[in-house]
PDB file of C-alpha atoms in Angstrom:
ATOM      1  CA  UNK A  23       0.000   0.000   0.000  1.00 61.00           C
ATOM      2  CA  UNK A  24       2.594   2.662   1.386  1.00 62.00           C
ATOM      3  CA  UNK A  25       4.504   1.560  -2.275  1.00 63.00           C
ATOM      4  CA  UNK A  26       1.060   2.759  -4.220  1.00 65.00           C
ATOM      5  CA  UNK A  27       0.699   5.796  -2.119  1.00 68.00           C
ATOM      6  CA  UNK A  28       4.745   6.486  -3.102  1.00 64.00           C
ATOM      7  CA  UNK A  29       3.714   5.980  -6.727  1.00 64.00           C
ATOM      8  CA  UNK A  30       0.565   7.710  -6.483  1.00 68.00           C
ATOM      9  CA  UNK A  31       2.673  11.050  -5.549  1.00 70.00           C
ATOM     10  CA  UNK A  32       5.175  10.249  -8.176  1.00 63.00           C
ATOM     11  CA  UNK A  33       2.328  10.106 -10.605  1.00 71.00           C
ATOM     12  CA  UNK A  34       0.564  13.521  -9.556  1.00 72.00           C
ATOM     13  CA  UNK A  35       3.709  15.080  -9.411  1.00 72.00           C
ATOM     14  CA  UNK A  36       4.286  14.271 -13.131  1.00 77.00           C
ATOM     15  CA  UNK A  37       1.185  15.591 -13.762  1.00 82.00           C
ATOM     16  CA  UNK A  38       1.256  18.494 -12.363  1.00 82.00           C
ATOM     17  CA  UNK A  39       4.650  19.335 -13.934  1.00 83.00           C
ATOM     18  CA  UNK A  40       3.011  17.910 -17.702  1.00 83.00           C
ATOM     19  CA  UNK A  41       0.064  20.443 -17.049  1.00 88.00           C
ATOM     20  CA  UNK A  42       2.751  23.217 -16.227  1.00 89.00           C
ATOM     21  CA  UNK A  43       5.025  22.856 -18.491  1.00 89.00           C
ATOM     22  CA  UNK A  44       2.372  22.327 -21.229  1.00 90.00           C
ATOM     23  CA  UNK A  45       0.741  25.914 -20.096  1.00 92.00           C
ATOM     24  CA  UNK A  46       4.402  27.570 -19.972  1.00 92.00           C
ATOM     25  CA  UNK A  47       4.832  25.734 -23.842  1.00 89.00           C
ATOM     26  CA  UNK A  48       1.713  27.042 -24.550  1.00 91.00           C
ATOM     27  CA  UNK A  49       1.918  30.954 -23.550  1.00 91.00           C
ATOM     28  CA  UNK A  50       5.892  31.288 -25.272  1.00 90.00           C
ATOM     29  CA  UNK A  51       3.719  30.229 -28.725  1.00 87.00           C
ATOM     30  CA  UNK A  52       1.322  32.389 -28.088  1.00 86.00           C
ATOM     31  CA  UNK A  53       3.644  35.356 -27.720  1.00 87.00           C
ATOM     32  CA  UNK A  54       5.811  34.238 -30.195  1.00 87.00           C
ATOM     33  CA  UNK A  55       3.472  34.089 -32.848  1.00 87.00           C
ATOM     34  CA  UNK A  56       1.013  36.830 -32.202  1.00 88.00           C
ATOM     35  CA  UNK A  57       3.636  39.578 -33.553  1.00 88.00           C
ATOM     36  CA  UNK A  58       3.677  37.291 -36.993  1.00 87.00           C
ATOM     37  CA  UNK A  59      -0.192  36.441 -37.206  1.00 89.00           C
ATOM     38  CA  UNK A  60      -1.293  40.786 -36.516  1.00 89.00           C
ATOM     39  CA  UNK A  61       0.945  41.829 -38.573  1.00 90.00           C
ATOM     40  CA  UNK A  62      -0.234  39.035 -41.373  1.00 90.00           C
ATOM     41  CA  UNK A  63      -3.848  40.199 -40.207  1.00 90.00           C
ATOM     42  CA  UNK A  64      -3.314  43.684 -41.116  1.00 89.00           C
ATOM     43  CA  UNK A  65      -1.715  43.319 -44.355  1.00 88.00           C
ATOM     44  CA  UNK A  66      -5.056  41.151 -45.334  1.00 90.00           C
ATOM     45  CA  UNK A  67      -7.242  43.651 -44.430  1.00 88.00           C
ATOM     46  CA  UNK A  68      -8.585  46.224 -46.379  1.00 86.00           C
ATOM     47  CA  UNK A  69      -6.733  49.572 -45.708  1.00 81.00           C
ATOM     48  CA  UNK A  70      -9.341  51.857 -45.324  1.00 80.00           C
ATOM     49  CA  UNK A  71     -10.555  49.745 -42.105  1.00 81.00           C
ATOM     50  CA  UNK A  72      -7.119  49.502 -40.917  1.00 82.00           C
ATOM     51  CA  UNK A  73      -7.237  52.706 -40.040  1.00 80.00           C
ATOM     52  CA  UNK A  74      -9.862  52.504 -37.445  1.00 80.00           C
ATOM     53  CA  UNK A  75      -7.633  50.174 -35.616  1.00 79.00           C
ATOM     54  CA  UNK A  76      -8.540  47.083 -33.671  1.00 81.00           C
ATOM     55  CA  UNK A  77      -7.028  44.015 -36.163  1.00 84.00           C
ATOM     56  CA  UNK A  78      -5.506  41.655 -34.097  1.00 83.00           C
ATOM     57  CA  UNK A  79      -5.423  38.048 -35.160  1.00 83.00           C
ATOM     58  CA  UNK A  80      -7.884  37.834 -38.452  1.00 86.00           C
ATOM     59  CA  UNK A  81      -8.192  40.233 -40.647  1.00 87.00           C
ATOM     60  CA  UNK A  82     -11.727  42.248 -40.253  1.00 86.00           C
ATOM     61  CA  UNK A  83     -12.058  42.964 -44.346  1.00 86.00           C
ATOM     62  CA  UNK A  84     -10.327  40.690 -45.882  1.00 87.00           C
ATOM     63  CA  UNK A  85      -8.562  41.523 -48.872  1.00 86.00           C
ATOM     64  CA  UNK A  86      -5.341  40.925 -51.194  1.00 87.00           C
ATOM     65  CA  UNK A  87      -5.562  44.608 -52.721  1.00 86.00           C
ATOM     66  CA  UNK A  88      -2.316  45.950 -50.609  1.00 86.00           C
ATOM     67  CA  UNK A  89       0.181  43.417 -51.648  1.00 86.00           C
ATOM     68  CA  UNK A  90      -1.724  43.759 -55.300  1.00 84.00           C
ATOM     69  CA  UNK A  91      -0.784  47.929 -54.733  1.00 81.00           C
ATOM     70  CA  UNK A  92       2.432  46.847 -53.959  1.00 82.00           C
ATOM     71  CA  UNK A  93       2.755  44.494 -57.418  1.00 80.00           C
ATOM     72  CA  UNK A  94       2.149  47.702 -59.358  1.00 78.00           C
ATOM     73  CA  UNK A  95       5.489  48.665 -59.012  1.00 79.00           C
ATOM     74  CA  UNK A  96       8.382  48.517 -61.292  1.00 77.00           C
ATOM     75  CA  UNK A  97      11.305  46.866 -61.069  1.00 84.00           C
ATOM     76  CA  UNK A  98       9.429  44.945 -58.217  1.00 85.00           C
ATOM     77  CA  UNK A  99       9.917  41.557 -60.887  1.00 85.00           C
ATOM     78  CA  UNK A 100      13.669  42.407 -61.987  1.00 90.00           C
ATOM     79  CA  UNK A 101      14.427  42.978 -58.046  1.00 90.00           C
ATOM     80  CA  UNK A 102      12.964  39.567 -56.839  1.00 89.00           C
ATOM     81  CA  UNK A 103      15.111  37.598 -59.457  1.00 92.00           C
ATOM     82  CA  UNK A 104      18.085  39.405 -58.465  1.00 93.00           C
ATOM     83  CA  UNK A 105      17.658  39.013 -55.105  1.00 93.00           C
ATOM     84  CA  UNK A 106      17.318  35.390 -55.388  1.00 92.00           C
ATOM     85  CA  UNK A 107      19.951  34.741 -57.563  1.00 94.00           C
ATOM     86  CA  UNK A 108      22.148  37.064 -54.800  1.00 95.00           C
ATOM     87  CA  UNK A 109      21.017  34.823 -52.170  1.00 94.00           C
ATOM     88  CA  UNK A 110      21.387  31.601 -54.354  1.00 94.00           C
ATOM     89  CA  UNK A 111      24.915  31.974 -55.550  1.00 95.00           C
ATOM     90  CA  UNK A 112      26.037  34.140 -52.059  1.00 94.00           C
ATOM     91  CA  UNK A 113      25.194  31.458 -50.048  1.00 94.00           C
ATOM     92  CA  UNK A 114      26.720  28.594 -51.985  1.00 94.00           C
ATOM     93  CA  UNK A 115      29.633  30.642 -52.634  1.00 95.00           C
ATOM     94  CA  UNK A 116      29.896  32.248 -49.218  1.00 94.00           C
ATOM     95  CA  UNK A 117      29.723  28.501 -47.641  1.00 94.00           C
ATOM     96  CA  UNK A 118      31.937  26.692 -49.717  1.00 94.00           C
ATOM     97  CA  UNK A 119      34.971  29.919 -49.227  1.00 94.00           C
ATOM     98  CA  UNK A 120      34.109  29.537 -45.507  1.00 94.00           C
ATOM     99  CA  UNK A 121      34.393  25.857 -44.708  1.00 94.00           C
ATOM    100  CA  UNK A 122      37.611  25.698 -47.062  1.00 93.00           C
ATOM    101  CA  UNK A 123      39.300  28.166 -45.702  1.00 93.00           C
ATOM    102  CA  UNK A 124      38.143  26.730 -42.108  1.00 93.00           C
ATOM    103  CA  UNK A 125      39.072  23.270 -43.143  1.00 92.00           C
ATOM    104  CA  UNK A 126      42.636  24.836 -43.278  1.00 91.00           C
ATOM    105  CA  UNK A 127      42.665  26.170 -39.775  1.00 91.00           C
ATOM    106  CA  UNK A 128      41.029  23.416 -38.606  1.00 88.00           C
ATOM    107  CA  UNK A 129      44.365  21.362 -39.682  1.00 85.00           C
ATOM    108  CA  UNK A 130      46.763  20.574 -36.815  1.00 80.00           C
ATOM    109  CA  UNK A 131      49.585  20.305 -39.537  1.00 80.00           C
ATOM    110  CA  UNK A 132      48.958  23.959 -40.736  1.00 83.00           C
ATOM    111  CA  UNK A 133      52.419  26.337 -39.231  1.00 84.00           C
ATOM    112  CA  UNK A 134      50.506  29.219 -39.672  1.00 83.00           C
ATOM    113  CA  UNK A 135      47.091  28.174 -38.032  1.00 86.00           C
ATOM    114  CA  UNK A 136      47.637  30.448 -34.980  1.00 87.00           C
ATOM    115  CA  UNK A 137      48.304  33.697 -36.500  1.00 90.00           C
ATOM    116  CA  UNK A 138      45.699  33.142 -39.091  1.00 90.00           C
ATOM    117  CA  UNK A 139      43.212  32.658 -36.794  1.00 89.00           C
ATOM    118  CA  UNK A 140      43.983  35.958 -34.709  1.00 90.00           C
ATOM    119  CA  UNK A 141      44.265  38.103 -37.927  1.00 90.00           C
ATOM    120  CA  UNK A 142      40.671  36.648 -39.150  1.00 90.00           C
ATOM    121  CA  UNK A 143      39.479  37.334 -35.433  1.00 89.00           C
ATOM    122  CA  UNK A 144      40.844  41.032 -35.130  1.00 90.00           C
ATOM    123  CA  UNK A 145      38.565  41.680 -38.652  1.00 87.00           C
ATOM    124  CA  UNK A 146      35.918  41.327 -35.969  1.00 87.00           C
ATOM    125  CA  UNK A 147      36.562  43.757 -34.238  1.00 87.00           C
ATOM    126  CA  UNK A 148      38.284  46.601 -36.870  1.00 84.00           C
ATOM    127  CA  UNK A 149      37.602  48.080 -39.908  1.00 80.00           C
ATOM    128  CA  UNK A 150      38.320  50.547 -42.421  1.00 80.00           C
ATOM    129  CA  UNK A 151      34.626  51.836 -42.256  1.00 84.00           C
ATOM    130  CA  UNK A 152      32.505  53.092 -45.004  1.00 87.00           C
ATOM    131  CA  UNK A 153      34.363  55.571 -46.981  1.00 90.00           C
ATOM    132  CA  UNK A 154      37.482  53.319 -47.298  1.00 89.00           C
ATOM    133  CA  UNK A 155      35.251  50.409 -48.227  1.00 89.00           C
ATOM    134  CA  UNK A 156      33.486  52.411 -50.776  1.00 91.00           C
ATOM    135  CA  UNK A 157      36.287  53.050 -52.479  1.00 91.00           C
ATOM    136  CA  UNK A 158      38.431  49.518 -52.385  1.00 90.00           C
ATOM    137  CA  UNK A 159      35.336  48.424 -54.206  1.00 91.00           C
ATOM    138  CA  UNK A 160      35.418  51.007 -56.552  1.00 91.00           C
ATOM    139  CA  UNK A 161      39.022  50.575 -57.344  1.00 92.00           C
ATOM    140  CA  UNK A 162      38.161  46.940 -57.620  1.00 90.00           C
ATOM    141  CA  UNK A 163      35.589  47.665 -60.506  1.00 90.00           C
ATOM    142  CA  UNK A 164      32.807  46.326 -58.805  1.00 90.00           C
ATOM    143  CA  UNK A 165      30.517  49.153 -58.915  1.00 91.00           C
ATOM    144  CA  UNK A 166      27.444  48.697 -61.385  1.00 90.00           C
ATOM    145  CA  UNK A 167      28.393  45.111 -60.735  1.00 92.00           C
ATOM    146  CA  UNK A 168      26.475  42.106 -59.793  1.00 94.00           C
ATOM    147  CA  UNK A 169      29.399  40.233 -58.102  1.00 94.00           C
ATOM    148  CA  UNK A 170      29.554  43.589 -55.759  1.00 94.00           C
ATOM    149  CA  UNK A 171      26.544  41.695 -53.721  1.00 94.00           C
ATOM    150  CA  UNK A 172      29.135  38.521 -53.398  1.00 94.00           C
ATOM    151  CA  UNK A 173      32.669  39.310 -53.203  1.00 93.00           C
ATOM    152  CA  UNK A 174      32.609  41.817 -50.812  1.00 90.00           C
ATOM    153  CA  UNK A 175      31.081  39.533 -48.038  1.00 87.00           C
ATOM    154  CA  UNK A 176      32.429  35.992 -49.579  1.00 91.00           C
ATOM    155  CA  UNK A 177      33.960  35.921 -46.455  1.00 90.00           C
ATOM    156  CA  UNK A 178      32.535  36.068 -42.581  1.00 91.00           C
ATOM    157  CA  UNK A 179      34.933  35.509 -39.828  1.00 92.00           C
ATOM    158  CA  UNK A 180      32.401  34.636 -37.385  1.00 92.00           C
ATOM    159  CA  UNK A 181      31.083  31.829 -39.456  1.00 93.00           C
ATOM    160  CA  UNK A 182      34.386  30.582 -40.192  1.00 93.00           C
ATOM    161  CA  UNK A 183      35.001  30.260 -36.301  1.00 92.00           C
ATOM    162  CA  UNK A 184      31.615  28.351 -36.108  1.00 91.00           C
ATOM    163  CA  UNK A 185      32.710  26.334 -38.940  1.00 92.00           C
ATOM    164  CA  UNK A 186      36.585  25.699 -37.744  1.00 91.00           C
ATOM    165  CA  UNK A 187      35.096  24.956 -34.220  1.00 89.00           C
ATOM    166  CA  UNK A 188      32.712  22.146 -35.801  1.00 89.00           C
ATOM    167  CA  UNK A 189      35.552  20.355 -37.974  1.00 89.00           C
ATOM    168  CA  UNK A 190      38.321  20.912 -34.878  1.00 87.00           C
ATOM    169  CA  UNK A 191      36.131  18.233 -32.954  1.00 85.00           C
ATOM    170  CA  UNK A 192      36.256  15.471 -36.019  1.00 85.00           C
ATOM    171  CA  UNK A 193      39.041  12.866 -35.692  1.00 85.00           C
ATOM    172  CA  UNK A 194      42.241  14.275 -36.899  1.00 82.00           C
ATOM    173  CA  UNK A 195      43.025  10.536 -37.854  1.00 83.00           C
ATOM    174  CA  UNK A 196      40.164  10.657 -40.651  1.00 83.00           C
ATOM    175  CA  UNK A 197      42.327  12.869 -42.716  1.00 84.00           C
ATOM    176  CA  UNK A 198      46.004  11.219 -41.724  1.00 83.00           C
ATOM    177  CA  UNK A 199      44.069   7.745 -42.784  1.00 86.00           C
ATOM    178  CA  UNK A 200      43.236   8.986 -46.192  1.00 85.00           C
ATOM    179  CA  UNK A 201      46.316  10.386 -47.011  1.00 85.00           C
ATOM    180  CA  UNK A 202      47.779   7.179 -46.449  1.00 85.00           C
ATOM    181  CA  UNK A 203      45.208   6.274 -49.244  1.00 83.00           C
ATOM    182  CA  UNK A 204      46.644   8.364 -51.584  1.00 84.00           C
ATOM    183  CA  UNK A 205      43.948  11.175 -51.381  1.00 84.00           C
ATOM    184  CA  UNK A 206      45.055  14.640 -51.598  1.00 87.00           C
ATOM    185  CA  UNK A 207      43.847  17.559 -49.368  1.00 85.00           C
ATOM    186  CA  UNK A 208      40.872  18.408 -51.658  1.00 88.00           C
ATOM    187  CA  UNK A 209      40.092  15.242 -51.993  1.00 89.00           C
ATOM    188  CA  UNK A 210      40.069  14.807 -48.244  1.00 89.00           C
ATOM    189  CA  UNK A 211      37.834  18.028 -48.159  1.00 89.00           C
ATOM    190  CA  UNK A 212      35.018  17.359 -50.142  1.00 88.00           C
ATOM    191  CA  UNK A 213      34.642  13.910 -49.659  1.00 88.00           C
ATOM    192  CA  UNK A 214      35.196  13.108 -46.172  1.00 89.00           C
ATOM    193  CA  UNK A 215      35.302  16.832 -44.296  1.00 90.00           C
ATOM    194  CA  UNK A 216      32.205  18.135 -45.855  1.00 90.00           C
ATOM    195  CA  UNK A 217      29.916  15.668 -45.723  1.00 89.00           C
ATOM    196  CA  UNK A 218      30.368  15.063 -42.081  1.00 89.00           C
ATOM    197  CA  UNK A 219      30.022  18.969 -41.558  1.00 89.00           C
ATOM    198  CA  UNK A 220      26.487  18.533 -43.204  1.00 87.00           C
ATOM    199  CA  UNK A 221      24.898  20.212 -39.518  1.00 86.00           C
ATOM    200  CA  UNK A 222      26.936  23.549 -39.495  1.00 89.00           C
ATOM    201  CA  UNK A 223      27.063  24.229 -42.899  1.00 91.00           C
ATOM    202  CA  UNK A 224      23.569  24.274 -43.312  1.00 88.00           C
ATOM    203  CA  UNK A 225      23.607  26.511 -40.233  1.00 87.00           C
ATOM    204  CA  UNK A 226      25.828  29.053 -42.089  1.00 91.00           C
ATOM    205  CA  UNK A 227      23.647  28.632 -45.215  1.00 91.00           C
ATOM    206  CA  UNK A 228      20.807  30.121 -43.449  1.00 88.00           C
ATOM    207  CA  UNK A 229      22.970  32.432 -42.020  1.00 90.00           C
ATOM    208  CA  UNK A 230      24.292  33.388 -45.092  1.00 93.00           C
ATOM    209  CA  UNK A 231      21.293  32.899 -47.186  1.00 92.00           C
ATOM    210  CA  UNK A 232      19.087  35.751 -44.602  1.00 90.00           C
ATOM    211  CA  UNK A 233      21.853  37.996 -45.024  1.00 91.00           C
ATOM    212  CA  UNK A 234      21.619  38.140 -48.808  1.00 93.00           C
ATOM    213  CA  UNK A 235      18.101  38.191 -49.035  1.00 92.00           C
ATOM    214  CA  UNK A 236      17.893  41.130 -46.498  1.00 90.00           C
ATOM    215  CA  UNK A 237      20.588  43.375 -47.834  1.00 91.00           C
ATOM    216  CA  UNK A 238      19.551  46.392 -49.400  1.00 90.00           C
ATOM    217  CA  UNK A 239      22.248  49.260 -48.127  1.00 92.00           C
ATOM    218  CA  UNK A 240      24.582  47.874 -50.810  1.00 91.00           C
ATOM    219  CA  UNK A 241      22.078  48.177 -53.973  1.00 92.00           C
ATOM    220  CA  UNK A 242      21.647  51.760 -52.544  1.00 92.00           C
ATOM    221  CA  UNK A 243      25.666  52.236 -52.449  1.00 91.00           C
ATOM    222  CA  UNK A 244      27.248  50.137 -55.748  1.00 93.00           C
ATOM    223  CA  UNK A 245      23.891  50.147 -57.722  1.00 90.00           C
ATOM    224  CA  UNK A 246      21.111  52.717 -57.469  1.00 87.00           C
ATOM    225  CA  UNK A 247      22.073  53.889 -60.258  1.00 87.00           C
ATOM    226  CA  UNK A 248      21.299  50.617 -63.102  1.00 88.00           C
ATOM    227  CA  UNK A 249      17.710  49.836 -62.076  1.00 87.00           C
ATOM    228  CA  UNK A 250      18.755  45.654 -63.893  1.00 90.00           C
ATOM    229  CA  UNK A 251      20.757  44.987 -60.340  1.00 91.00           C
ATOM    230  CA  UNK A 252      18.136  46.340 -58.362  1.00 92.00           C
ATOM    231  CA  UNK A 253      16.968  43.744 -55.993  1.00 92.00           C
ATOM    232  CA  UNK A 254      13.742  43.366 -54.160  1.00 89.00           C
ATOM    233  CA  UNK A 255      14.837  44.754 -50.636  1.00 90.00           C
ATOM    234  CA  UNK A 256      15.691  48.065 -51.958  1.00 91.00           C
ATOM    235  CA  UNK A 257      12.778  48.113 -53.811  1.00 87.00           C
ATOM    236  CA  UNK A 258      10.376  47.701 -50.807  1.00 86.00           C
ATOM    237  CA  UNK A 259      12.513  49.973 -49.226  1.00 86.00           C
ATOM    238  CA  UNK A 260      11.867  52.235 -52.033  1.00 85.00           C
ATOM    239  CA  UNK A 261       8.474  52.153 -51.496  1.00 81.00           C
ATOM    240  CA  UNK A 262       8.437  52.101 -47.370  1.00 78.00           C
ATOM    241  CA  UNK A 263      10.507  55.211 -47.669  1.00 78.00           C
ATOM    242  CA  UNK A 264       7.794  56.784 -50.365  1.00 73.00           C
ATOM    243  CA  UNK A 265       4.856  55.205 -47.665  1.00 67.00           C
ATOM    244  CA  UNK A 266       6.594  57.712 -44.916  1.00 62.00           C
ATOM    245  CA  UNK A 267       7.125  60.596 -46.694  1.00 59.00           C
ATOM    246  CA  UNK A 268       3.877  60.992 -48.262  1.00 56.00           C
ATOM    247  CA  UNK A 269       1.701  59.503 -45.515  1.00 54.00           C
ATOM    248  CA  UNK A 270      -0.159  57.478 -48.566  1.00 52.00           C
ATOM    249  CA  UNK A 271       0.966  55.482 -51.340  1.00 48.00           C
ATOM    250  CA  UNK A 272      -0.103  56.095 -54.809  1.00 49.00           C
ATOM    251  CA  UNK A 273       1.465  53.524 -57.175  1.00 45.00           C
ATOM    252  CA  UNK A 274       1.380  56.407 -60.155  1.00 47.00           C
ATOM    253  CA  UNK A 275       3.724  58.387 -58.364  1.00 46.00           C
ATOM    254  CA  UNK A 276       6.250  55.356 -58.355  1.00 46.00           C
ATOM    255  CA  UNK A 277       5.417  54.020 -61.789  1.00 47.00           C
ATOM    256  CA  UNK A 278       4.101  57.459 -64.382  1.00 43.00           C
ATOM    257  CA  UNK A 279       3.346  55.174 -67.740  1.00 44.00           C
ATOM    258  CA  UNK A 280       1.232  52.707 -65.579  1.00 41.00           C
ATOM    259  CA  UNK A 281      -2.688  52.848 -65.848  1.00 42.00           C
ATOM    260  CA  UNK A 282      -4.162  55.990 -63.809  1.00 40.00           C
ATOM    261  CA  UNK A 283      -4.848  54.508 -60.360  1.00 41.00           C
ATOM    262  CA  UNK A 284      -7.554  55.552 -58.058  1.00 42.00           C
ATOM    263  CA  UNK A 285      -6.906  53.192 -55.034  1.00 52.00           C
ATOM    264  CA  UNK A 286      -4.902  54.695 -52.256  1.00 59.00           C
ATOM    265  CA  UNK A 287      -3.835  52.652 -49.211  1.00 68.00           C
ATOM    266  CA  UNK A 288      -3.090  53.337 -46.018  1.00 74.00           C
ATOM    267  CA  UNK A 289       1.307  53.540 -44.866  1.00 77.00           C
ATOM    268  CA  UNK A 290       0.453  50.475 -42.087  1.00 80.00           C
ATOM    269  CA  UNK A 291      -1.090  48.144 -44.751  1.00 83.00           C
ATOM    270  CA  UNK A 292       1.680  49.030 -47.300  1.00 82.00           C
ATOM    271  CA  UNK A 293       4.120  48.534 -44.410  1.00 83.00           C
ATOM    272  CA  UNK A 294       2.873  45.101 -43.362  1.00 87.00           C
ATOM    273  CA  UNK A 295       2.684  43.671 -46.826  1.00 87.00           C
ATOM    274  CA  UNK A 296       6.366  44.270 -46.995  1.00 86.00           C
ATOM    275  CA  UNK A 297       7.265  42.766 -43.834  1.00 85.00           C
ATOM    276  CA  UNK A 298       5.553  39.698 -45.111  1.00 88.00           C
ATOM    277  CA  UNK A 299       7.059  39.794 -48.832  1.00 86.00           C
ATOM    278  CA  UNK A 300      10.265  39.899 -47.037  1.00 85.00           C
ATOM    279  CA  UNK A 301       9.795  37.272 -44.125  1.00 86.00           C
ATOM    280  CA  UNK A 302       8.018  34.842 -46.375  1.00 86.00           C
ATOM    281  CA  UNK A 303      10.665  33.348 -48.688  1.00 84.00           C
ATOM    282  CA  UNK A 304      12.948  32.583 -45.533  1.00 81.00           C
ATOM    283  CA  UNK A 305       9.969  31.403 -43.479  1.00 82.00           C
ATOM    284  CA  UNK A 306       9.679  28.558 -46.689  1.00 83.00           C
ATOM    285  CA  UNK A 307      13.929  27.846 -46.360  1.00 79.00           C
ATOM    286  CA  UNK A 308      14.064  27.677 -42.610  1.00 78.00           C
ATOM    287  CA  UNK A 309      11.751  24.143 -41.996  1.00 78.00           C
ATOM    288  CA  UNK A 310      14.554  22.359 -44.771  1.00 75.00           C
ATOM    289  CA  UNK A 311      17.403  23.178 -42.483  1.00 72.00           C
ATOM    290  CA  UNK A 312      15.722  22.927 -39.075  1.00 70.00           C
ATOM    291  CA  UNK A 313      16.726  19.406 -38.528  1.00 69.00           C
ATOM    292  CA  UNK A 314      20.790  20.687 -38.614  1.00 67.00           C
ATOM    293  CA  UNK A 315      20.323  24.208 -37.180  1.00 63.00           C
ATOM    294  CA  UNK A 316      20.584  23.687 -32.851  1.00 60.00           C
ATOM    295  CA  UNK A 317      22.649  20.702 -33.767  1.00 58.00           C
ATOM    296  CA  UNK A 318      25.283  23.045 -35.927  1.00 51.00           C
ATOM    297  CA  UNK A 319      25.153  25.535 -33.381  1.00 52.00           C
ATOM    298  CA  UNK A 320      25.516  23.501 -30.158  1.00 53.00           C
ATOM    299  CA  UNK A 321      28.837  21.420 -31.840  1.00 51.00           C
ATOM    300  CA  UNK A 322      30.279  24.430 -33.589  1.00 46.00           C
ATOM    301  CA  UNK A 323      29.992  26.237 -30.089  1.00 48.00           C
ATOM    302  CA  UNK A 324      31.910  23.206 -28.658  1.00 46.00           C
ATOM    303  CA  UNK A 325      35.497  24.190 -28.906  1.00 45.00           C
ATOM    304  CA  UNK A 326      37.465  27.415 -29.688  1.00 42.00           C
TER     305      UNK A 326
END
């Protein structure tokens, strides 16, 4: 009996701390996603309404007319292809530079590994600033260029820490093994070094890939100017900027040979819309690398 009454309290106890934990679970989702779902609500609304306030979770008039406002646009097409191909060929770029260049200082054999490491970290840390950065990539020909979105960044020391941390904790006896095989070192690092790195690479993708499909300051720098590099950030931005200054959005007074438009819509619908045009895409990405993401971070984070 007294054993029953012992796993009666163990039992209640559980429960309790279930029923708890659940409720604790339960609230963090609810605050966590209440930010996403308004400001979804509110950029299905009609605009008009939005005005009057009060959209919280649903929208009260539904409607698709403010990201249809926003469509009217030009450049809005041209912008979204460059920004993917930015994020496409930055990230696979950006990844593969990284985890070669940490595979290097990952190697116990390397002389130089120490001071490498300590000039990558002080980039951390110091920098020439804007005006002197402005004007390497100018000397470098870069500006009305498309490869000014990738070269400039091809290289993050902070991700090449994560990265260098992740491969310092594989067997050093992987590589001595198949060099004993007869495989050189880029052999070793694309057939046996990257695919076991499969967790914090895709870590740095998404890193990489939110990066590049966020970046707009460097369109307005290097490329303002040719509106075929425009990308889809600076658009919005474009727009957003138009949305403040006016207090109203008018899609003729972006766009003067489009058809004359009487629909005006209010700056908190237009501004909503574009928060969701821009979370969206990575919203789509993020559930395909969720499985390696806490698992790149936590071993990456390991050693240093």
């Amino acid at each position: 009996m007294a054993a029953n009454r012992a796993l009666n309290r163990v039992m209640n106890k559980d429960r309790v701390f279930d029923l708890l934990n659940y409720t604790f679970l339960t609230v963090v989702m609810i605050v966590t996603l209440y930010p996403f779902l308004n400001v979804l609500a509110i950029s299905l609304n009609e605009s008009t309404d939005t005005v009057r306030g009060g959209i919280y979770l649903w929208p009260r008039e539904f409607t698709f007319n403010n990201y249809l406002e926003i469509a009217k646009y030009d450049n809005l097409v041209t912008g979204f292809f460059n920004s993917v191909m930015r994020t496409v060929v930055g990230t696979v770029l950006g990844v593969f530079v990284q985890a070669m260049v940490a595979f290097t200082l990952s190697r116990a054999d390397f002389q130089g590994r120490k001071f490498v490491s300590t000039f990558i970290v002080l980039t951390m840390y110091f920098s020439g600033g804007l005006i002197p950065g402005y004007m390497l990539v100018r000397d470098l020909g870069l500006m009305n260029s498309f490869w000014v979105y990738i070269l400039p960044g091809l290289v993050s020391a902070f991700n090449i820490i994560i990265i260098r941390s992740f491969m310092d904790g594989l067997p050093f006896s992987l590589q001595e093994s198949a060099k004993m095989d007869g495989a050189n070192d880029f052999t070793i690092f694309y057939r046996i070094i990257l695919p076991l790195c499969k967790p914090v690479l895709a870590t740095i993708a998404l890193f990489v890939a939110v990066g590049q499909w966020n970046s707009w300051f460097d369109t307005y720098l290097y490329n303002s100017m040719n509106e075929s590099l425009t990308t889809l950030q600076y658009e919005l931005m474009k727009i957003l900027d138009n949305t403040s200054m006016s207090g109203s959005v008018d899609a003729n007074q972006m766009r003067p040979n489009a058809e004359q438009q009487s629909n005006m819509v209010s700056p908190e619908s237009i501004k909503m819309a574009i928060t969701m045009i821009t979370v969206i895409p990575i919203i789509l990405v993020y559930p395909f690398v969720q499985r390696y993401f806490i698992q790149g971070m936590t071993l990456g984070a390991v050693k240093q």
